[in-house]
Amino acid sequence: MNGSRPDIEEILNVLETGLQDMLTLDPLLVGIHTGGAWLAEHLHHRVRLKEPTGYLDIGFYRDDFTRIGINPRVKASHLPVDIDERHIVLVDDVLHTGRTTRAAMNVLFDYGRPRSIILVVGIERNGRELPIQPDIVGMHLRLSATQHVKLHGPGELSFTISEKTS
Amino acid sequence: MTAGDNQYTAGGRLRHLLTTENLSRDTLTHILDTAESFIDFGQREIKKVPLLRGKTVVNLFFEDSTRTRTTFEIAAKRLSADVINLNASRLSTNKGETVLDTVRNLEAMHTDLFVVRDSQSGAAYLISQHVPEHVSIINAGDGRHAHPTQAMLDVFTIRQHRQDFHNLSVAIVGDILHSRVARSQIHALNTMGVPDIRVIAPRTLLPTEVERLGVHPYTDMHAGLEDADVVIMLRLQVERMQGSLIAGEREYFNLYGLTRDKLQRAKPGVLVMHPGPINRGLEIASDVADGDHSVILSQVTNGIAVRMSVMAILMGGRQKPDR
């Protein structure tokens, strides 16, 4: 670990400001399990929305299922309302390869046909493997391939950057 | 080597599901937890996940069972697999082809998972010994031996209502002797740490030395139901019985049929279960089968989630041969 800590308050401030314009569209906040769900929950406290936060677990949609199997901690996804024709704010803690976002969009479309989806991430880092880009970003980071950024929670949130051990 | 030993790979991954015997509590819990996340599929627009996309599942039923086959078929389809149903008793085994020849032929069509049902004990195990490494087998009932997914859905249903298994009394009532379901339930409940498992049946329908399975036998139903938390009624398998193992259907119902009156002996919040199809008025009274304590229909719903979970766990986590 190199001790560098992205400031979570600053990230939440940036995201809150970025969301203001679309609040009139009455969006549904949906967090990706687990880090994205924590971040969505904290964002939900800051913006005024009618419905509670939705949660997605992408465990059944991962593209590496054949290699690594089912995550023993996979949870049921939960969306509080029908998402047909709704504007969805998809929240994740870190955008890296883009594979999680791809899987999350597939999950959403199995629940219905949203009017629109925007992608909100706490940290955008380099290393994309799919043509997926965020709409609102808390912080941009350039990391080496061996570095790893992780959100800790759920109560008090904090990001840490560490060297991959493997 | 028994069926219980052939279920895991050398690396400890669950490869076949043949019996609940020798299945670890971790594996069982993993299956139940994963099933939990498949339960609320009803609310979804598209009741499918892509886990088994491109995989072929063959339901190989040498013994007819529309209900079990249907739940396996729905489970596989909700995981996006391609499913083929073969009622093999009407197919090539009638033309002299052996079971293994049938399986080899289907394998040559690149089947990934066989769901096998047979009236002979050991059929699924036999097949599991002869399939290549990338093929998995689920036992959907073999003779008197085992019916592991049924036992798991029963444990799953109990867990929905009772979180702690360590103070439960579970009574299994009926034809224990012929029941692969009872045998699988007993192993699974033992593994989950249920301290008091009772089997209730006339002496003629109890296996000899049944106590060795870790159960308490009763021939008197009233005594056996005393303070039970869960009562599992078994179907009286009239078609499997040779000779006169029961005195008569009316007398059987009087002694071992579950009625409101007998159920009074159990705990107030007792759960009544039955693997189906039920013989109303033979092993269970209609008003009990449809009554407040009955969770028989949620067992059916849960059966799909549990079978999805087993298929997903068997099919996942395997390095492709070409990698």
PDB file of N, CA, C and O in Angstrom, chain A residues 102-147:
ATOM      1  N   ARG A 102     -21.010  -3.995 -18.113  1.00  0.00           N
ATOM      2  CA  ARG A 102     -21.657  -4.768 -19.180  1.00  0.00           C
ATOM      3  C   ARG A 102     -22.638  -5.776 -18.582  1.00  0.00           C
ATOM      4  O   ARG A 102     -23.805  -5.853 -18.991  1.00  0.00           O
ATOM      5  N   ALA A 103     -22.176  -6.512 -17.571  1.00  0.00           N
ATOM      6  CA  ALA A 103     -23.031  -7.519 -16.948  1.00  0.00           C
ATOM      7  C   ALA A 103     -24.235  -6.856 -16.266  1.00  0.00           C
ATOM      8  O   ALA A 103     -25.365  -7.338 -16.359  1.00  0.00           O
ATOM      9  N   ALA A 104     -23.990  -5.711 -15.607  1.00  0.00           N
ATOM     10  CA  ALA A 104     -25.079  -5.027 -14.882  1.00  0.00           C
ATOM     11  C   ALA A 104     -26.169  -4.560 -15.849  1.00  0.00           C
ATOM     12  O   ALA A 104     -27.363  -4.634 -15.542  1.00  0.00           O
ATOM     13  N   MET A 105     -25.752  -4.094 -17.018  1.00  0.00           N
ATOM     14  CA  MET A 105     -26.764  -3.670 -17.992  1.00  0.00           C
ATOM     15  C   MET A 105     -27.583  -4.858 -18.482  1.00  0.00           C
ATOM     16  O   MET A 105     -28.791  -4.752 -18.681  1.00  0.00           O
ATOM     17  N   ASN A 106     -26.931  -5.998 -18.639  1.00  0.00           N
ATOM     18  CA  ASN A 106     -27.687  -7.207 -19.014  1.00  0.00           C
ATOM     19  C   ASN A 106     -28.708  -7.579 -17.945  1.00  0.00           C
ATOM     20  O   ASN A 106     -29.828  -7.956 -18.260  1.00  0.00           O
ATOM     21  N   VAL A 107     -28.299  -7.471 -16.668  1.00  0.00           N
ATOM     22  CA  VAL A 107     -29.244  -7.774 -15.587  1.00  0.00           C
ATOM     23  C   VAL A 107     -30.439  -6.825 -15.696  1.00  0.00           C
ATOM     24  O   VAL A 107     -31.596  -7.247 -15.660  1.00  0.00           O
ATOM     25  N   LEU A 108     -30.154  -5.526 -15.836  1.00  0.00           N
ATOM     26  CA  LEU A 108     -31.237  -4.535 -15.892  1.00  0.00           C
ATOM     27  C   LEU A 108     -32.228  -4.855 -17.001  1.00  0.00           C
ATOM     28  O   LEU A 108     -33.441  -4.792 -16.807  1.00  0.00           O
ATOM     29  N   PHE A 109     -31.709  -5.236 -18.146  1.00  0.00           N
ATOM     30  CA  PHE A 109     -32.603  -5.494 -19.279  1.00  0.00           C
ATOM     31  C   PHE A 109     -33.423  -6.770 -19.096  1.00  0.00           C
ATOM     32  O   PHE A 109     -34.441  -6.942 -19.755  1.00  0.00           O
ATOM     33  N   ASP A 110     -32.994  -7.635 -18.180  1.00  0.00           N
ATOM     34  CA  ASP A 110     -33.822  -8.800 -17.870  1.00  0.00           C
ATOM     35  C   ASP A 110     -34.971  -8.432 -16.935  1.00  0.00           C
ATOM     36  O   ASP A 110     -35.868  -9.233 -16.701  1.00  0.00           O
ATOM     37  N   TYR A 111     -34.927  -7.240 -16.368  1.00  0.00           N
ATOM     38  CA  TYR A 111     -36.028  -6.781 -15.521  1.00  0.00           C
ATOM     39  C   TYR A 111     -37.003  -5.898 -16.304  1.00  0.00           C
ATOM     40  O   TYR A 111     -38.109  -5.644 -15.849  1.00  0.00           O
ATOM     41  N   GLY A 112     -36.572  -5.373 -17.431  1.00  0.00           N
ATOM     42  CA  GLY A 112     -37.462  -4.502 -18.183  1.00  0.00           C
ATOM     43  C   GLY A 112     -36.679  -3.654 -19.162  1.00  0.00           C
ATOM     44  O   GLY A 112     -35.498  -3.911 -19.425  1.00  0.00           O
ATOM     45  N   ARG A 113     -37.349  -2.618 -19.696  1.00  0.00           N
ATOM     46  CA  ARG A 113     -36.698  -1.773 -20.682  1.00  0.00           C
ATOM     47  C   ARG A 113     -36.647  -0.346 -20.148  1.00  0.00           C
ATOM     48  O   ARG A 113     -37.615   0.417 -20.240  1.00  0.00           O
ATOM     49  N   PRO A 114     -35.494   0.027 -19.561  1.00  0.00           N
ATOM     50  CA  PRO A 114     -35.403   1.385 -19.024  1.00  0.00           C
ATOM     51  C   PRO A 114     -35.423   2.427 -20.138  1.00  0.00           C
ATOM     52  O   PRO A 114     -35.039   2.141 -21.276  1.00  0.00           O
ATOM     53  N   ARG A 115     -35.856   3.642 -19.773  1.00  0.00           N
ATOM     54  CA  ARG A 115     -35.856   4.745 -20.740  1.00  0.00           C
ATOM     55  C   ARG A 115     -34.424   5.158 -21.047  1.00  0.00           C
ATOM     56  O   ARG A 115     -34.053   5.392 -22.189  1.00  0.00           O
ATOM     57  N   SER A 116     -33.611   5.226 -19.988  1.00  0.00           N
ATOM     58  CA  SER A 116     -32.188   5.541 -20.193  1.00  0.00           C
ATOM     59  C   SER A 116     -31.386   5.015 -19.010  1.00  0.00           C
ATOM     60  O   SER A 116     -31.935   4.747 -17.942  1.00  0.00           O
ATOM     61  N   ILE A 117     -30.101   4.838 -19.234  1.00  0.00           N
ATOM     62  CA  ILE A 117     -29.194   4.460 -18.142  1.00  0.00           C
ATOM     63  C   ILE A 117     -28.001   5.398 -18.194  1.00  0.00           C
ATOM     64  O   ILE A 117     -27.428   5.609 -19.271  1.00  0.00           O
ATOM     65  N   ILE A 118     -27.625   5.971 -17.051  1.00  0.00           N
ATOM     66  CA  ILE A 118     -26.332   6.657 -16.998  1.00  0.00           C
ATOM     67  C   ILE A 118     -25.458   5.933 -15.980  1.00  0.00           C
ATOM     68  O   ILE A 118     -25.946   5.296 -15.059  1.00  0.00           O
ATOM     69  N   LEU A 119     -24.162   6.038 -16.216  1.00  0.00           N
ATOM     70  CA  LEU A 119     -23.208   5.339 -15.355  1.00  0.00           C
ATOM     71  C   LEU A 119     -22.481   6.339 -14.460  1.00  0.00           C
ATOM     72  O   LEU A 119     -21.858   7.284 -14.957  1.00  0.00           O
ATOM     73  N   VAL A 120     -22.600   6.125 -13.151  1.00  0.00           N
ATOM     74  CA  VAL A 120     -21.951   6.983 -12.167  1.00  0.00           C
ATOM     75  C   VAL A 120     -20.937   6.145 -11.401  1.00  0.00           C
ATOM     76  O   VAL A 120     -21.298   5.090 -10.864  1.00  0.00           O
ATOM     77  N   VAL A 121     -19.675   6.590 -11.369  1.00  0.00           N
ATOM     78  CA  VAL A 121     -18.667   5.808 -10.648  1.00  0.00           C
ATOM     79  C   VAL A 121     -17.879   6.685  -9.682  1.00  0.00           C
ATOM     80  O   VAL A 121     -17.640   7.862  -9.956  1.00  0.00           O
ATOM     81  N   GLY A 122     -17.527   6.096  -8.548  1.00  0.00           N
ATOM     82  CA  GLY A 122     -16.706   6.817  -7.580  1.00  0.00           C
ATOM     83  C   GLY A 122     -15.342   7.117  -8.177  1.00  0.00           C
ATOM     84  O   GLY A 122     -14.884   8.247  -8.174  1.00  0.00           O
ATOM     85  N   ILE A 123     -14.699   6.051  -8.695  1.00  0.00           N
ATOM     86  CA  ILE A 123     -13.371   6.221  -9.290  1.00  0.00           C
ATOM     87  C   ILE A 123     -13.345   5.619 -10.685  1.00  0.00           C
ATOM     88  O   ILE A 123     -13.807   4.491 -10.885  1.00  0.00           O
ATOM     89  N   GLU A 124     -12.844   6.387 -11.628  1.00  0.00           N
ATOM     90  CA  GLU A 124     -12.615   5.875 -12.979  1.00  0.00           C
ATOM     91  C   GLU A 124     -11.115   5.645 -13.100  1.00  0.00           C
ATOM     92  O   GLU A 124     -10.325   6.546 -12.861  1.00  0.00           O
ATOM     93  N   ARG A 125     -10.735   4.400 -13.390  1.00  0.00           N
ATOM     94  CA  ARG A 125      -9.305   4.134 -13.570  1.00  0.00           C
ATOM     95  C   ARG A 125      -9.046   3.597 -14.971  1.00  0.00           C
ATOM     96  O   ARG A 125      -9.980   3.199 -15.677  1.00  0.00           O
ATOM     97  N   ASN A 126      -7.821   3.561 -15.370  1.00  0.00           N
ATOM     98  CA  ASN A 126      -7.451   3.055 -16.687  1.00  0.00           C
ATOM     99  C   ASN A 126      -7.525   1.535 -16.710  1.00  0.00           C
ATOM    100  O   ASN A 126      -7.519   0.901 -15.655  1.00  0.00           O
ATOM    101  N   GLY A 127      -7.611   0.951 -17.899  1.00  0.00           N
ATOM    102  CA  GLY A 127      -7.629  -0.507 -18.026  1.00  0.00           C
ATOM    103  C   GLY A 127      -8.891  -1.042 -18.664  1.00  0.00           C
ATOM    104  O   GLY A 127      -9.244  -2.209 -18.497  1.00  0.00           O
ATOM    105  N   ARG A 128      -9.592  -0.177 -19.431  1.00  0.00           N
ATOM    106  CA  ARG A 128     -10.848  -0.623 -20.032  1.00  0.00           C
ATOM    107  C   ARG A 128     -10.621  -1.726 -21.057  1.00  0.00           C
ATOM    108  O   ARG A 128      -9.675  -1.687 -21.848  1.00  0.00           O
ATOM    109  N   GLU A 129     -11.487  -2.734 -21.042  1.00  0.00           N
ATOM    110  CA  GLU A 129     -11.434  -3.820 -22.024  1.00  0.00           C
ATOM    111  C   GLU A 129     -12.674  -3.845 -22.895  1.00  0.00           C
ATOM    112  O   GLU A 129     -12.807  -4.678 -23.794  1.00  0.00           O
ATOM    113  N   LEU A 130     -13.614  -2.946 -22.607  1.00  0.00           N
ATOM    114  CA  LEU A 130     -14.854  -2.871 -23.387  1.00  0.00           C
ATOM    115  C   LEU A 130     -15.159  -1.401 -23.662  1.00  0.00           C
ATOM    116  O   LEU A 130     -14.719  -0.524 -22.912  1.00  0.00           O
ATOM    117  N   PRO A 131     -15.919  -1.119 -24.715  1.00  0.00           N
ATOM    118  CA  PRO A 131     -16.216   0.283 -25.036  1.00  0.00           C
ATOM    119  C   PRO A 131     -17.280   0.871 -24.118  1.00  0.00           C
ATOM    120  O   PRO A 131     -18.403   1.126 -24.532  1.00  0.00           O
ATOM    121  N   ILE A 132     -16.938   1.049 -22.842  1.00  0.00           N
ATOM    122  CA  ILE A 132     -17.882   1.563 -21.850  1.00  0.00           C
ATOM    123  C   ILE A 132     -17.243   2.761 -21.163  1.00  0.00           C
ATOM    124  O   ILE A 132     -16.099   2.674 -20.706  1.00  0.00           O
ATOM    125  N   GLN A 133     -17.970   3.894 -21.131  1.00  0.00           N
ATOM    126  CA  GLN A 133     -17.435   5.097 -20.487  1.00  0.00           C
ATOM    127  C   GLN A 133     -18.449   5.644 -19.497  1.00  0.00           C
ATOM    128  O   GLN A 133     -19.647   5.539 -19.709  1.00  0.00           O
ATOM    129  N   PRO A 134     -17.968   6.231 -18.404  1.00  0.00           N
ATOM    130  CA  PRO A 134     -18.884   6.759 -17.380  1.00  0.00           C
ATOM    131  C   PRO A 134     -19.455   8.122 -17.755  1.00  0.00           C
ATOM    132  O   PRO A 134     -18.870   8.854 -18.566  1.00  0.00           O
ATOM    133  N   ASP A 135     -20.603   8.473 -17.156  1.00  0.00           N
ATOM    134  CA  ASP A 135     -21.217   9.779 -17.371  1.00  0.00           C
ATOM    135  C   ASP A 135     -20.824  10.764 -16.277  1.00  0.00           C
ATOM    136  O   ASP A 135     -20.616  11.936 -16.538  1.00  0.00           O
ATOM    137  N   ILE A 136     -20.784  10.271 -15.036  1.00  0.00           N
ATOM    138  CA  ILE A 136     -20.384  11.135 -13.931  1.00  0.00           C
ATOM    139  C   ILE A 136     -19.297  10.408 -13.143  1.00  0.00           C
ATOM    140  O   ILE A 136     -19.454   9.252 -12.769  1.00  0.00           O
ATOM    141  N   VAL A 137     -18.175  11.112 -12.906  1.00  0.00           N
ATOM    142  CA  VAL A 137     -17.011  10.487 -12.281  1.00  0.00           C
ATOM    143  C   VAL A 137     -16.609  11.276 -11.046  1.00  0.00           C
ATOM    144  O   VAL A 137     -16.479  12.499 -11.100  1.00  0.00           O
ATOM    145  N   GLY A 138     -16.434  10.578  -9.914  1.00  0.00           N
ATOM    146  CA  GLY A 138     -15.993  11.243  -8.689  1.00  0.00           C
ATOM    147  C   GLY A 138     -14.533  11.637  -8.767  1.00  0.00           C
ATOM    148  O   GLY A 138     -14.134  12.696  -8.323  1.00  0.00           O
ATOM    149  N   MET A 139     -13.720  10.746  -9.356  1.00  0.00           N
ATOM    150  CA  MET A 139     -12.279  11.007  -9.409  1.00  0.00           C
ATOM    151  C   MET A 139     -11.648  10.125 -10.489  1.00  0.00           C
ATOM    152  O   MET A 139     -12.039   8.970 -10.651  1.00  0.00           O
ATOM    153  N   HIS A 140     -10.716  10.679 -11.250  1.00  0.00           N
ATOM    154  CA  HIS A 140      -9.970   9.894 -12.242  1.00  0.00           C
ATOM    155  C   HIS A 140      -8.647   9.460 -11.630  1.00  0.00           C
ATOM    156  O   HIS A 140      -7.974  10.256 -10.988  1.00  0.00           O
ATOM    157  N   LEU A 141      -8.286   8.205 -11.830  1.00  0.00           N
ATOM    158  CA  LEU A 141      -7.015   7.712 -11.315  1.00  0.00           C
ATOM    159  C   LEU A 141      -6.267   6.999 -12.437  1.00  0.00           C
ATOM    160  O   LEU A 141      -6.866   6.250 -13.205  1.00  0.00           O
ATOM    161  N   ARG A 142      -4.960   7.202 -12.495  1.00  0.00           N
ATOM    162  CA  ARG A 142      -4.129   6.415 -13.415  1.00  0.00           C
ATOM    163  C   ARG A 142      -3.270   5.506 -12.556  1.00  0.00           C
ATOM    164  O   ARG A 142      -2.450   5.985 -11.773  1.00  0.00           O
ATOM    165  N   LEU A 143      -3.494   4.209 -12.693  1.00  0.00           N
ATOM    166  CA  LEU A 143      -2.786   3.249 -11.856  1.00  0.00           C
ATOM    167  C   LEU A 143      -2.004   2.281 -12.731  1.00  0.00           C
ATOM    168  O   LEU A 143      -2.342   2.082 -13.899  1.00  0.00           O
ATOM    169  N   SER A 144      -0.988   1.654 -12.149  1.00  0.00           N
ATOM    170  CA  SER A 144      -0.264   0.628 -12.886  1.00  0.00           C
ATOM    171  C   SER A 144      -1.083  -0.653 -12.846  1.00  0.00           C
ATOM    172  O   SER A 144      -2.001  -0.797 -12.037  1.00  0.00           O
ATOM    173  N   ALA A 145      -0.742  -1.582 -13.730  1.00  0.00           N
ATOM    174  CA  ALA A 145      -1.519  -2.825 -13.844  1.00  0.00           C
ATOM    175  C   ALA A 145      -1.498  -3.622 -12.545  1.00  0.00           C
ATOM    176  O   ALA A 145      -2.393  -4.413 -12.279  1.00  0.00           O
ATOM    177  N   THR A 146      -0.495  -3.415 -11.719  1.00  0.00           N
ATOM    178  CA  THR A 146      -0.411  -4.200 -10.482  1.00  0.00           C
ATOM    179  C   THR A 146      -1.108  -3.502  -9.321  1.00  0.00           C
ATOM    180  O   THR A 146      -1.198  -4.048  -8.227  1.00  0.00           O
ATOM    181  N   GLN A 147      -1.594  -2.293  -9.553  1.00  0.00           N
ATOM    182  CA  GLN A 147      -2.265  -1.582  -8.463  1.00  0.00           C
ATOM    183  C   GLN A 147      -3.757  -1.839  -8.475  1.00  0.00           C
ATOM    184  O   GLN A 147      -4.369  -2.068  -9.527  1.00  0.00           O
TER     185      GLN A 147
END
